[in-house]
Short mmCIF file of C-alpha atoms in Angstrom, two decimals:
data_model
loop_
_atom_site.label_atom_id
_atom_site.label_comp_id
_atom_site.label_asym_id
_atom_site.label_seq_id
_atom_site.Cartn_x
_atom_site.Cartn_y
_atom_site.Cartn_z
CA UNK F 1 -73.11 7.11 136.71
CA UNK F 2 -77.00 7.64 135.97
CA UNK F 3 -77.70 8.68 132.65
CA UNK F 4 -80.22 10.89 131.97
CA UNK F 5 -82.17 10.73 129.32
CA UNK F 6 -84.50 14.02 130.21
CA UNK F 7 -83.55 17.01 128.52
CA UNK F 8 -82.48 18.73 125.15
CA UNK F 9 -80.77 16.95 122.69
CA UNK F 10 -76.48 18.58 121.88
CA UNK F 11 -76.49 19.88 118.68
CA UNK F 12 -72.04 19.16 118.23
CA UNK F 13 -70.32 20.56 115.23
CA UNK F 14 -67.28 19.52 114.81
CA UNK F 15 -66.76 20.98 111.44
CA UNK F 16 -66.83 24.60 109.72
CA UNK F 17 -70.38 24.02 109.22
CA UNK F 18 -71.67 27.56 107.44
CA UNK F 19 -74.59 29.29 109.48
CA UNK F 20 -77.39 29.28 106.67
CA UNK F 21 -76.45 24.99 106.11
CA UNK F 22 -76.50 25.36 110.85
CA UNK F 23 -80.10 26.86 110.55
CA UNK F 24 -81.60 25.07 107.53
CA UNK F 25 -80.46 22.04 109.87
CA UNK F 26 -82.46 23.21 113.10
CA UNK F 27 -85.56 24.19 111.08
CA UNK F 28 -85.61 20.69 108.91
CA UNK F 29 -85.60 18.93 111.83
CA UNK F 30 -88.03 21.45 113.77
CA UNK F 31 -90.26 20.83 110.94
CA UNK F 32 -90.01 16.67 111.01
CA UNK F 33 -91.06 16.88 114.85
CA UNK F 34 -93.65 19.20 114.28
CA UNK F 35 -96.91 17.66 115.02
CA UNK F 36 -100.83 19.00 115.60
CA UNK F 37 -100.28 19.02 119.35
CA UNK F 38 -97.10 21.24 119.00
CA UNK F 39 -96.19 23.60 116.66
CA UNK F 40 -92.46 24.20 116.06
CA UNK F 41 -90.45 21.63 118.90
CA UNK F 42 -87.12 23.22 119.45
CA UNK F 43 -85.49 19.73 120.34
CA UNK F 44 -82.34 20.43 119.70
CA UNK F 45 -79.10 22.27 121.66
CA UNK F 46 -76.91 24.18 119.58
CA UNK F 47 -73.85 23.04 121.89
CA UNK F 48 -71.61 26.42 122.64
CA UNK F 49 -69.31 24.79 125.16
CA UNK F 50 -71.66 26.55 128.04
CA UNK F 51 -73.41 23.45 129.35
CA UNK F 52 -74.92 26.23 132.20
CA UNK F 53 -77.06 28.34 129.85
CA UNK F 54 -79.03 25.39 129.05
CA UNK F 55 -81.91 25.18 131.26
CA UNK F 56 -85.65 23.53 131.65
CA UNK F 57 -88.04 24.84 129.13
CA UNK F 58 -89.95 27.76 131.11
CA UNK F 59 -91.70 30.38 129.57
CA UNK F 60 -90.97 33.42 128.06
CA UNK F 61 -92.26 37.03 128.56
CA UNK F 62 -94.90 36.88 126.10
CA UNK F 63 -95.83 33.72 127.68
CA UNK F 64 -94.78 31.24 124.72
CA UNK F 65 -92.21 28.48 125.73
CA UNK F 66 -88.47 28.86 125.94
CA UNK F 67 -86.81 25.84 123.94
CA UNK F 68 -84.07 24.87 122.72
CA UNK F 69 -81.92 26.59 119.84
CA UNK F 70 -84.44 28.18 117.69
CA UNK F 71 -83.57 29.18 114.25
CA UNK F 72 -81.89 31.31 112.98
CA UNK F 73 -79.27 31.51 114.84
CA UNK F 74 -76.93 34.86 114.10
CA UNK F 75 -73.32 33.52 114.55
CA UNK F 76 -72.02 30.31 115.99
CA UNK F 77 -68.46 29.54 116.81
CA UNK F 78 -67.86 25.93 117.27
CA UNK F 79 -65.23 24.94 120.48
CA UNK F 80 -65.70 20.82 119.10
CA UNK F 81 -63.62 21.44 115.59
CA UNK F 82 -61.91 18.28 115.07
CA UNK F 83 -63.08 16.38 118.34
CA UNK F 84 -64.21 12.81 118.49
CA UNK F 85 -67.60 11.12 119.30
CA UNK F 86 -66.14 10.08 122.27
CA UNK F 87 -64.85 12.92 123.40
CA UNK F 88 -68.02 15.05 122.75
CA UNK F 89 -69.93 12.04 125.08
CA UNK F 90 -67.40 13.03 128.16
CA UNK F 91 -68.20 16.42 127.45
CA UNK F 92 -71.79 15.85 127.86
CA UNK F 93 -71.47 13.35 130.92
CA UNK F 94 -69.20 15.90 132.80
CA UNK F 95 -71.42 19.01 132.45
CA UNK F 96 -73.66 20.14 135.32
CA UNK F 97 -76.77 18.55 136.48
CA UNK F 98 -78.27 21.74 136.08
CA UNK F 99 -77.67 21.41 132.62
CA UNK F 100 -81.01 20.46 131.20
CA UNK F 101 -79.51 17.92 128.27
CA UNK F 102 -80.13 14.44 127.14
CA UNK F 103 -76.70 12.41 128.20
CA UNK F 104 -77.74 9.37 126.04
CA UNK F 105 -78.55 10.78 122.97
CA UNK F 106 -76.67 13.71 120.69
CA UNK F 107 -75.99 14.52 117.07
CA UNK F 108 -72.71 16.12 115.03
CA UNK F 109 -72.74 18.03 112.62
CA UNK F 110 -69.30 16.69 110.33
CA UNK F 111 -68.05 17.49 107.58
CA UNK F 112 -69.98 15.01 105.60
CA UNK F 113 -72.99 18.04 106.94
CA UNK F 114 -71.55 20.45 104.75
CA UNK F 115 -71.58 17.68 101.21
CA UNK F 116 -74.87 16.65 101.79
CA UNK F 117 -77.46 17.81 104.67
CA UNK F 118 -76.75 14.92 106.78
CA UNK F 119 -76.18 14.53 110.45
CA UNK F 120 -74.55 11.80 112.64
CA UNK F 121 -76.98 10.73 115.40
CA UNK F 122 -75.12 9.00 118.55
CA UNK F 123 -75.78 6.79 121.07
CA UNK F 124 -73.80 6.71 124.54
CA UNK F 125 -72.82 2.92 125.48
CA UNK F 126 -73.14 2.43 129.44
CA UNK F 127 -69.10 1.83 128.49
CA UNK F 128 -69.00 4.98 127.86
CA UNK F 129 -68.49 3.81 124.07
CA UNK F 130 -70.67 5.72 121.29
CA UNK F 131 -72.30 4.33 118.84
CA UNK F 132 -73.68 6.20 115.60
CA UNK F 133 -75.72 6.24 112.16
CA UNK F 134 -76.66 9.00 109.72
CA UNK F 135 -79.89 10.70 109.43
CA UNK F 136 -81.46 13.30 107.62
CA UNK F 137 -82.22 16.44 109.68
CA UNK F 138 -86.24 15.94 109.24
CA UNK F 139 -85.87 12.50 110.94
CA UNK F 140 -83.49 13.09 113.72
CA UNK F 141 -85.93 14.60 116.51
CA UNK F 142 -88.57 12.15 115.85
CA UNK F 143 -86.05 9.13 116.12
CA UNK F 144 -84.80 10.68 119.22
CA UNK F 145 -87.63 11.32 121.07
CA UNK F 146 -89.11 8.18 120.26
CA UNK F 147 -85.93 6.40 121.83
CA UNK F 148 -86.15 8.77 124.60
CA UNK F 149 -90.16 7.56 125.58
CA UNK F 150 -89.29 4.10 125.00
CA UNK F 151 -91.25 3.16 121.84
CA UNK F 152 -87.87 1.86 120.47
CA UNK F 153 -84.08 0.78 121.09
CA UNK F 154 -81.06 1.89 119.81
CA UNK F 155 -80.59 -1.79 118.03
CA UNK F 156 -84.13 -1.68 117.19
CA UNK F 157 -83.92 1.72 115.13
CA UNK F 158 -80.22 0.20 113.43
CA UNK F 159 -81.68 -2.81 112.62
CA UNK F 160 -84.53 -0.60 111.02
CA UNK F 161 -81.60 1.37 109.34
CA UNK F 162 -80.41 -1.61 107.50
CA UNK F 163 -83.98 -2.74 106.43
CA UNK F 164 -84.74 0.44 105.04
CA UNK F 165 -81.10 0.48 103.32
CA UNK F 166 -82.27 -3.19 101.41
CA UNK F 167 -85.50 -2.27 100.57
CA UNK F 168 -84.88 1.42 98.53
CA UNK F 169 -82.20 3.37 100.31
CA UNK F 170 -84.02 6.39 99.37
CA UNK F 171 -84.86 7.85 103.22
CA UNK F 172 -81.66 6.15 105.09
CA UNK F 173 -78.03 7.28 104.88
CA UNK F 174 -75.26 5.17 105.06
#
């Protein structure tokens, strides 16, 4: 299977995650990937279980770009209570190529979420396996996106994980 590595990043939660902590999530890290160039990057998919509404950024009526999930979002039902990383990575590898979503990259909102901001960011193995560390919400987009163009690996950003964790643990979750 080709993975694709184009596309909007799945927002899972697989927790009862309350709406303001959902939306002080997405804007936190809107606001971390928010550079000069681009003013507020909707990177994120809040994942509904309807893989077809996601589509290609295009514009909208008043001519600004459609993105992904923008805050706030008004109610948000979860269908991934209780399911594993795995199982969230088939879901994501069995949905439509139309659906305009990153296959190789994703983050989870968990339960740890609701204690302390936190989200789980997740790597799909070519196994199939996943692979994940915590981030804050502020980070997330610009660790993704920097995997996604190929400035870094997935080992390469752990292995920064566990220097950062050494040297004052202050920015990196364990």
């Amino acid at each position: 299977m080709d993975k694709k590595r184009d596309g909007w990043f799945a927002l899972f939660c697989t927790a009862e995650v309350p709406l303001d902590k959902i939306n002080d999530i997405l804007i936190q890290a809107c606001d971390g990937a928010a550079d000069a160039a681009m003013k507020k990057p909707w990177y994120f998919w809040l994942a509904t279980g309807d893989f077809e509404e996601v589509q290609k950024p295009t514009k909208k009526p008043d001519g600004s770009d459609r993105l992904a999930t923008e805050a706030p979002v008004k109610e948000h039902a979860s269908p991934y209570l209780g399911k594993d990383l795995k199982t969230l990575a088939k879901e994501l590898w069995d949905a439509s190529d139309k659906a305009w979503l990153n296959r190789v990259y994703f983050a989870v909102m968990d339960n740890r979420t609701e204690e302390d901001g936190s989200l789980m960011l997740c790597h799909v193995e070519d196994d199939g396996t996943v692979d994940s560390l915590r981030a804050w919400p502020k980070h997330s987009s610009l660790y993704f996106r920097g995997m996604e163009a190929g400035s870094s690996t997935w080992d390469e950003l752990k292995h920064s994980w566990e220097f950062h964790k050494e040297q004052d643990g202050k920015d990196v979750i364990d």
